[in-house]
mmCIF file of C-alpha atoms in Angstrom:
data_model
loop_
_atom_site.group_PDB
_atom_site.id
_atom_site.type_symbol
_atom_site.label_atom_id
_atom_site.label_comp_id
_atom_site.label_asym_id
_atom_site.label_seq_id
_atom_site.Cartn_x
_atom_site.Cartn_y
_atom_site.Cartn_z
ATOM 1 C CA ASP A 1 0.235 -0.471 -0.014
ATOM 2 C CA ALA A 2 1.265 3.514 -1.138
ATOM 3 C CA GLY A 3 2.267 5.730 2.155
ATOM 4 C CA ILE A 4 4.912 5.622 5.031
ATOM 5 C CA THR A 5 5.219 3.825 7.595
ATOM 6 C CA GLN A 6 7.294 2.529 10.604
ATOM 7 C CA SER A 7 8.511 -0.228 12.115
ATOM 8 C CA PRO A 8 8.231 -1.284 14.736
ATOM 9 C CA ARG A 9 4.933 0.445 16.214
ATOM 10 C CA TYR A 10 6.136 -0.705 19.880
ATOM 11 C CA LYS A 11 9.314 -1.418 21.060
ATOM 12 C CA ILE A 12 11.097 -1.973 24.530
ATOM 13 C CA THR A 13 14.202 -1.682 25.140
ATOM 14 C CA GLU A 14 16.937 -1.372 27.793
ATOM 15 C CA THR A 15 19.570 1.520 28.203
ATOM 16 C CA GLY A 16 22.250 1.728 26.674
ATOM 17 C CA ARG A 17 21.059 -0.651 23.992
ATOM 18 C CA GLN A 18 21.430 0.702 20.382
ATOM 19 C CA VAL A 19 17.815 0.369 18.994
ATOM 20 C CA THR A 20 16.546 1.288 15.315
ATOM 21 C CA LEU A 21 13.622 2.622 14.190
ATOM 22 C CA MET A 22 12.547 2.770 10.592
ATOM 23 C CA CYS A 23 10.538 4.834 8.764
ATOM 24 C CA HIS A 24 9.604 3.268 4.513
ATOM 25 C CA GLN A 25 7.695 5.853 2.437
ATOM 26 C CA THR A 26 6.475 5.460 -1.154
ATOM 27 C CA TRP A 27 6.031 8.432 -2.414
ATOM 28 C CA SER A 28 8.981 9.374 -3.537
ATOM 29 C CA HIS A 29 8.980 12.565 -1.375
ATOM 30 C CA SER A 30 12.091 14.222 -1.034
ATOM 31 C CA TYR A 31 12.165 15.158 2.067
ATOM 32 C CA MET A 32 11.678 12.867 5.748
ATOM 33 C CA PHE A 33 11.507 14.055 9.280
ATOM 34 C CA TRP A 34 11.716 12.227 12.301
ATOM 35 C CA TYR A 35 9.579 13.710 15.455
ATOM 36 C CA ARG A 36 9.425 12.912 18.701
ATOM 37 C CA GLN A 37 6.335 14.143 20.803
ATOM 38 C CA ASP A 38 6.500 13.933 24.376
ATOM 39 C CA LEU A 39 3.497 15.538 27.051
ATOM 40 C CA GLY A 40 3.837 18.701 27.664
ATOM 41 C CA HIS A 41 6.775 19.681 24.356
ATOM 42 C CA GLY A 42 4.164 18.702 21.452
ATOM 43 C CA LEU A 43 6.574 17.553 18.250
ATOM 44 C CA ARG A 44 10.102 18.209 18.604
ATOM 45 C CA LEU A 45 12.340 17.631 15.408
ATOM 46 C CA ILE A 46 15.292 15.253 15.778
ATOM 47 C CA TYR A 47 16.410 15.263 11.897
ATOM 48 C CA TYR A 48 15.480 15.227 8.834
ATOM 49 C CA SER A 49 16.758 14.582 5.089
ATOM 50 C CA ALA A 50 16.140 16.648 1.830
ATOM 51 C CA ALA A 51 16.839 13.809 -0.457
ATOM 52 C CA ALA A 52 19.355 10.476 -0.128
ATOM 53 C CA ASP A 53 22.462 11.373 1.262
ATOM 54 C CA ILE A 54 21.542 14.818 2.810
ATOM 55 C CA THR A 55 20.974 15.337 6.148
ATOM 56 C CA ASP A 56 20.573 17.877 8.625
ATOM 57 C CA LYS A 57 19.915 18.147 12.903
ATOM 58 C CA GLY A 58 17.039 19.313 14.078
ATOM 59 C CA GLU A 59 15.864 21.123 17.139
ATOM 60 C CA VAL A 60 17.078 18.093 19.442
ATOM 61 C CA PRO A 61 19.409 15.822 17.758
ATOM 62 C CA ASP A 62 21.856 14.477 20.510
ATOM 63 C CA GLY A 63 21.875 10.850 21.282
ATOM 64 C CA TYR A 64 20.187 9.911 17.436
ATOM 65 C CA VAL A 65 21.893 9.429 14.497
ATOM 66 C CA VAL A 66 20.065 8.751 10.877
ATOM 67 C CA SER A 67 21.607 8.190 7.666
ATOM 68 C CA ARG A 68 19.552 7.764 4.025
ATOM 69 C CA SER A 69 21.099 5.911 1.110
ATOM 70 C CA LYS A 70 17.542 5.460 -0.360
ATOM 71 C CA THR A 71 15.329 7.916 -0.959
ATOM 72 C CA GLU A 72 12.069 5.764 0.157
ATOM 73 C CA ASN A 73 13.949 4.854 3.653
ATOM 74 C CA PHE A 74 15.099 7.374 7.003
ATOM 75 C CA PRO A 75 15.927 4.736 10.077
ATOM 76 C CA LEU A 76 16.589 6.102 13.117
ATOM 77 C CA THR A 77 19.501 5.363 15.505
ATOM 78 C CA LEU A 78 19.557 5.547 19.075
ATOM 79 C CA GLU A 79 23.295 4.580 19.526
ATOM 80 C CA SER A 80 22.899 3.944 23.656
ATOM 81 C CA ALA A 81 19.366 4.563 24.225
ATOM 82 C CA THR A 82 18.727 6.625 27.622
ATOM 83 C CA ARG A 83 15.357 6.309 29.233
ATOM 84 C CA SER A 84 14.812 10.007 28.761
ATOM 85 C CA GLN A 85 14.461 9.002 25.103
ATOM 86 C CA THR A 86 11.064 7.097 26.599
ATOM 87 C CA SER A 87 9.318 9.293 23.554
ATOM 88 C CA VAL A 88 6.303 8.309 20.467
ATOM 89 C CA TYR A 89 8.954 8.829 17.614
ATOM 90 C CA PHE A 90 6.852 10.161 14.140
ATOM 91 C CA CYS A 91 8.005 10.303 11.035
ATOM 92 C CA ALA A 92 6.917 12.071 8.462
ATOM 93 C CA SER A 93 8.196 12.758 4.613
ATOM 94 C CA ARG A 94 6.923 15.709 2.196
ATOM 95 C CA GLY A 95 7.374 16.929 -1.395
ATOM 96 C CA GLN A 96 9.869 18.809 -3.185
ATOM 97 C CA GLY A 97 6.992 21.297 -3.995
ATOM 98 C CA LEU A 98 6.875 25.018 -1.843
ATOM 99 C CA THR A 99 3.688 23.561 -0.075
ATOM 100 C CA TYR A 100 5.443 22.762 3.361
ATOM 101 C CA GLU A 101 2.710 19.989 5.008
ATOM 102 C CA GLN A 102 3.957 17.185 5.749
ATOM 103 C CA TYR A 103 2.785 13.524 6.341
ATOM 104 C CA PHE A 104 3.188 11.296 8.957
ATOM 105 C CA GLY A 105 3.800 7.710 9.627
ATOM 106 C CA PRO A 106 1.833 6.243 12.416
ATOM 107 C CA GLY A 107 4.582 5.690 14.959
ATOM 108 C CA THR A 108 6.480 3.852 17.255
ATOM 109 C CA ARG A 109 6.278 3.926 20.618
ATOM 110 C CA LEU A 110 9.659 3.844 22.248
ATOM 111 C CA THR A 111 9.859 2.600 25.968
ATOM 112 C CA VAL A 112 13.727 2.550 27.306
ATOM 113 C CA THR A 113 13.587 0.722 30.893
ATOM 114 C CA ARG B 1 8.054 35.144 23.568
ATOM 115 C CA LYS B 2 7.675 31.681 22.312
ATOM 116 C CA GLU B 3 7.164 30.766 19.422
ATOM 117 C CA VAL B 4 3.862 29.160 18.821
ATOM 118 C CA GLU B 5 1.177 29.404 21.502
ATOM 119 C CA GLN B 6 -2.485 27.848 21.400
ATOM 120 C CA ASP B 7 -4.478 27.603 24.508
ATOM 121 C CA PRO B 8 -4.509 24.076 25.615
ATOM 122 C CA GLY B 9 -7.880 23.770 26.828
ATOM 123 C CA PRO B 10 -9.625 21.073 26.998
ATOM 124 C CA PHE B 11 -12.468 23.006 25.034
ATOM 125 C CA ASN B 12 -16.007 20.770 25.955
ATOM 126 C CA VAL B 13 -18.741 22.024 24.086
ATOM 127 C CA PRO B 14 -22.151 19.936 23.080
ATOM 128 C CA GLU B 15 -22.746 18.566 19.788
ATOM 129 C CA GLY B 16 -23.696 21.117 17.175
ATOM 130 C CA ALA B 17 -22.352 24.212 19.002
ATOM 131 C CA THR B 18 -19.634 26.035 17.195
ATOM 132 C CA VAL B 19 -15.962 26.510 18.819
ATOM 133 C CA ALA B 20 -12.896 28.786 17.702
ATOM 134 C CA PHE B 21 -9.306 28.187 18.507
ATOM 135 C CA ASN B 22 -6.955 30.747 18.117
ATOM 136 C CA CYS B 23 -3.577 30.378 18.004
ATOM 137 C CA THR B 24 -0.415 33.095 18.031
ATOM 138 C CA TYR B 25 3.397 33.067 16.117
ATOM 139 C CA SER B 26 6.356 34.734 16.769
ATOM 140 C CA ASN B 27 8.320 34.428 13.564
ATOM 141 C CA SER B 28 6.727 37.271 11.193
ATOM 142 C CA ALA B 29 8.561 35.429 7.991
ATOM 143 C CA SER B 30 6.792 32.753 8.358
ATOM 144 C CA GLN B 31 5.277 31.761 5.179
ATOM 145 C CA SER B 32 2.642 28.478 5.158
ATOM 146 C CA PHE B 33 0.177 27.375 8.354
ATOM 147 C CA PHE B 34 -1.799 24.541 8.567
ATOM 148 C CA TRP B 35 -4.289 22.762 11.077
ATOM 149 C CA TYR B 36 -3.405 19.356 11.793
ATOM 150 C CA ARG B 37 -5.517 16.844 13.950
ATOM 151 C CA GLN B 38 -4.757 14.166 16.235
ATOM 152 C CA ASP B 39 -6.061 11.628 17.475
ATOM 153 C CA CYS B 40 -5.689 10.432 20.878
ATOM 154 C CA ARG B 41 -2.545 7.988 20.596
ATOM 155 C CA LYS B 42 -2.144 8.533 16.539
ATOM 156 C CA GLU B 43 -0.409 10.353 14.244
ATOM 157 C CA PRO B 44 -1.076 14.146 13.158
ATOM 158 C CA LYS B 45 -3.157 14.307 10.387
ATOM 159 C CA LEU B 46 -3.306 17.723 8.144
ATOM 160 C CA LEU B 47 -6.747 18.947 8.444
ATOM 161 C CA MET B 48 -6.232 22.503 6.524
ATOM 162 C CA SER B 49 -3.857 24.522 4.901
ATOM 163 C CA VAL B 50 -4.863 28.552 6.531
ATOM 164 C CA TYR B 51 -4.461 30.960 3.257
ATOM 165 C CA SER B 52 -4.201 34.967 3.811
ATOM 166 C CA SER B 53 -7.669 35.325 2.306
ATOM 167 C CA GLY B 54 -9.321 32.619 4.945
ATOM 168 C CA ASN B 55 -10.813 29.266 3.587
ATOM 169 C CA GLU B 56 -13.479 27.284 4.790
ATOM 170 C CA ASP B 57 -13.679 23.450 4.188
ATOM 171 C CA GLY B 58 -16.975 22.059 4.964
ATOM 172 C CA ARG B 59 -17.578 22.716 8.750
ATOM 173 C CA PHE B 60 -14.135 24.277 9.198
ATOM 174 C CA THR B 61 -13.031 27.787 8.597
ATOM 175 C CA ALA B 62 -9.880 28.620 8.894
ATOM 176 C CA GLN B 63 -8.133 32.300 9.169
ATOM 177 C CA LEU B 64 -5.092 33.983 9.218
ATOM 178 C CA ASN B 65 -4.382 37.716 10.454
ATOM 179 C CA ARG B 66 -0.568 38.525 9.466
ATOM 180 C CA ALA B 67 -1.117 42.173 11.389
ATOM 181 C CA SER B 68 -1.272 40.278 14.439
ATOM 182 C CA GLN B 69 0.154 36.799 14.253
ATOM 183 C CA TYR B 70 -2.193 35.129 14.763
ATOM 184 C CA ILE B 71 -4.525 31.973 12.845
ATOM 185 C CA SER B 72 -7.697 30.275 13.815
ATOM 186 C CA LEU B 73 -9.495 27.528 12.939
ATOM 187 C CA LEU B 74 -13.380 27.841 13.497
ATOM 188 C CA ILE B 75 -15.561 24.591 13.809
ATOM 189 C CA ARG B 76 -19.584 24.795 13.045
ATOM 190 C CA ASP B 77 -22.341 22.023 13.688
ATOM 191 C CA SER B 78 -19.868 20.099 15.940
ATOM 192 C CA LYS B 79 -19.746 16.787 15.951
ATOM 193 C CA LEU B 80 -18.691 13.742 18.413
ATOM 194 C CA SER B 81 -16.150 12.854 15.595
ATOM 195 C CA ASP B 82 -14.476 15.998 16.081
ATOM 196 C CA SER B 83 -12.955 14.885 19.369
ATOM 197 C CA ALA B 84 -9.062 15.393 19.223
ATOM 198 C CA THR B 85 -6.291 17.664 19.615
ATOM 199 C CA TYR B 86 -6.005 20.487 17.113
ATOM 200 C CA LEU B 87 -1.654 21.366 16.063
ATOM 201 C CA CYS B 88 -1.387 25.073 15.303
ATOM 202 C CA VAL B 89 1.500 24.531 12.840
ATOM 203 C CA PHE B 90 3.782 27.013 10.637
ATOM 204 C CA ASN B 91 6.740 26.935 9.148
ATOM 205 C CA GLN B 92 10.201 28.492 10.180
ATOM 206 C CA ALA B 93 13.365 29.351 7.736
ATOM 207 C CA GLY B 94 12.961 26.993 5.014
ATOM 208 C CA THR B 95 12.144 23.559 5.532
ATOM 209 C CA ALA B 96 11.292 22.458 9.657
ATOM 210 C CA LEU B 97 7.761 23.449 10.840
ATOM 211 C CA ILE B 98 6.879 24.581 13.354
ATOM 212 C CA PHE B 99 4.366 22.331 15.635
ATOM 213 C CA GLY B 100 2.052 24.083 18.661
ATOM 214 C CA LYS B 101 1.485 21.696 21.485
ATOM 215 C CA GLY B 102 -1.792 21.746 20.439
ATOM 216 C CA THR B 103 -5.577 22.102 21.788
ATOM 217 C CA THR B 104 -7.939 19.346 22.991
ATOM 218 C CA LEU B 105 -11.642 19.354 22.092
ATOM 219 C CA SER B 106 -14.319 17.028 23.411
ATOM 220 C CA VAL B 107 -18.011 16.643 21.605
ATOM 221 C CA SER B 108 -20.104 15.482 23.508
ATOM 222 C CA SER B 109 -23.595 14.391 22.957
#
């Protein structure tokens, strides 16, 4: 099905472990984004990518790594998970045009114990 | 001044009521504005873009006031299914979108 998907949808991991969240879109959108959403903070941008092999930091990039070797995939890695990274993570994408609206995946609920 | 401010609510209204939300933004250079809707524990979904001249989509009307730097969303004839959190969103320089924390609407029968 066309759209944007995320996996896993739920993940529980331990402090210090490496975790990778996957994001895949079928629209061939140029831009892809990773956000986290926490109570009291709203959506905060972690990283984004304007095209394959082009990534840039957002508001809260520390502790995260991204890559984009293919246009359709934008994985987010937590190199050494901490409890403060317990959150809901949303991936989003948008096309190349002048409009800025983004379309979101269903989210990954991550718990770090 | 915070980048974006929304009244968190909750707004509790009966079915059929008209309800309005406002949102103020601080970046006068912002060019694109949106309202997103987010249901509990789900992803945000684009409700509508907000144009300078104002725009309407069925029961929903969005307005932009650049001079006072706010956008508004009016919902007429509220339905139970309108219960959700409404996010005010605008673009910052370049690619980034700034999301408000949301206004919660609860419509009851």
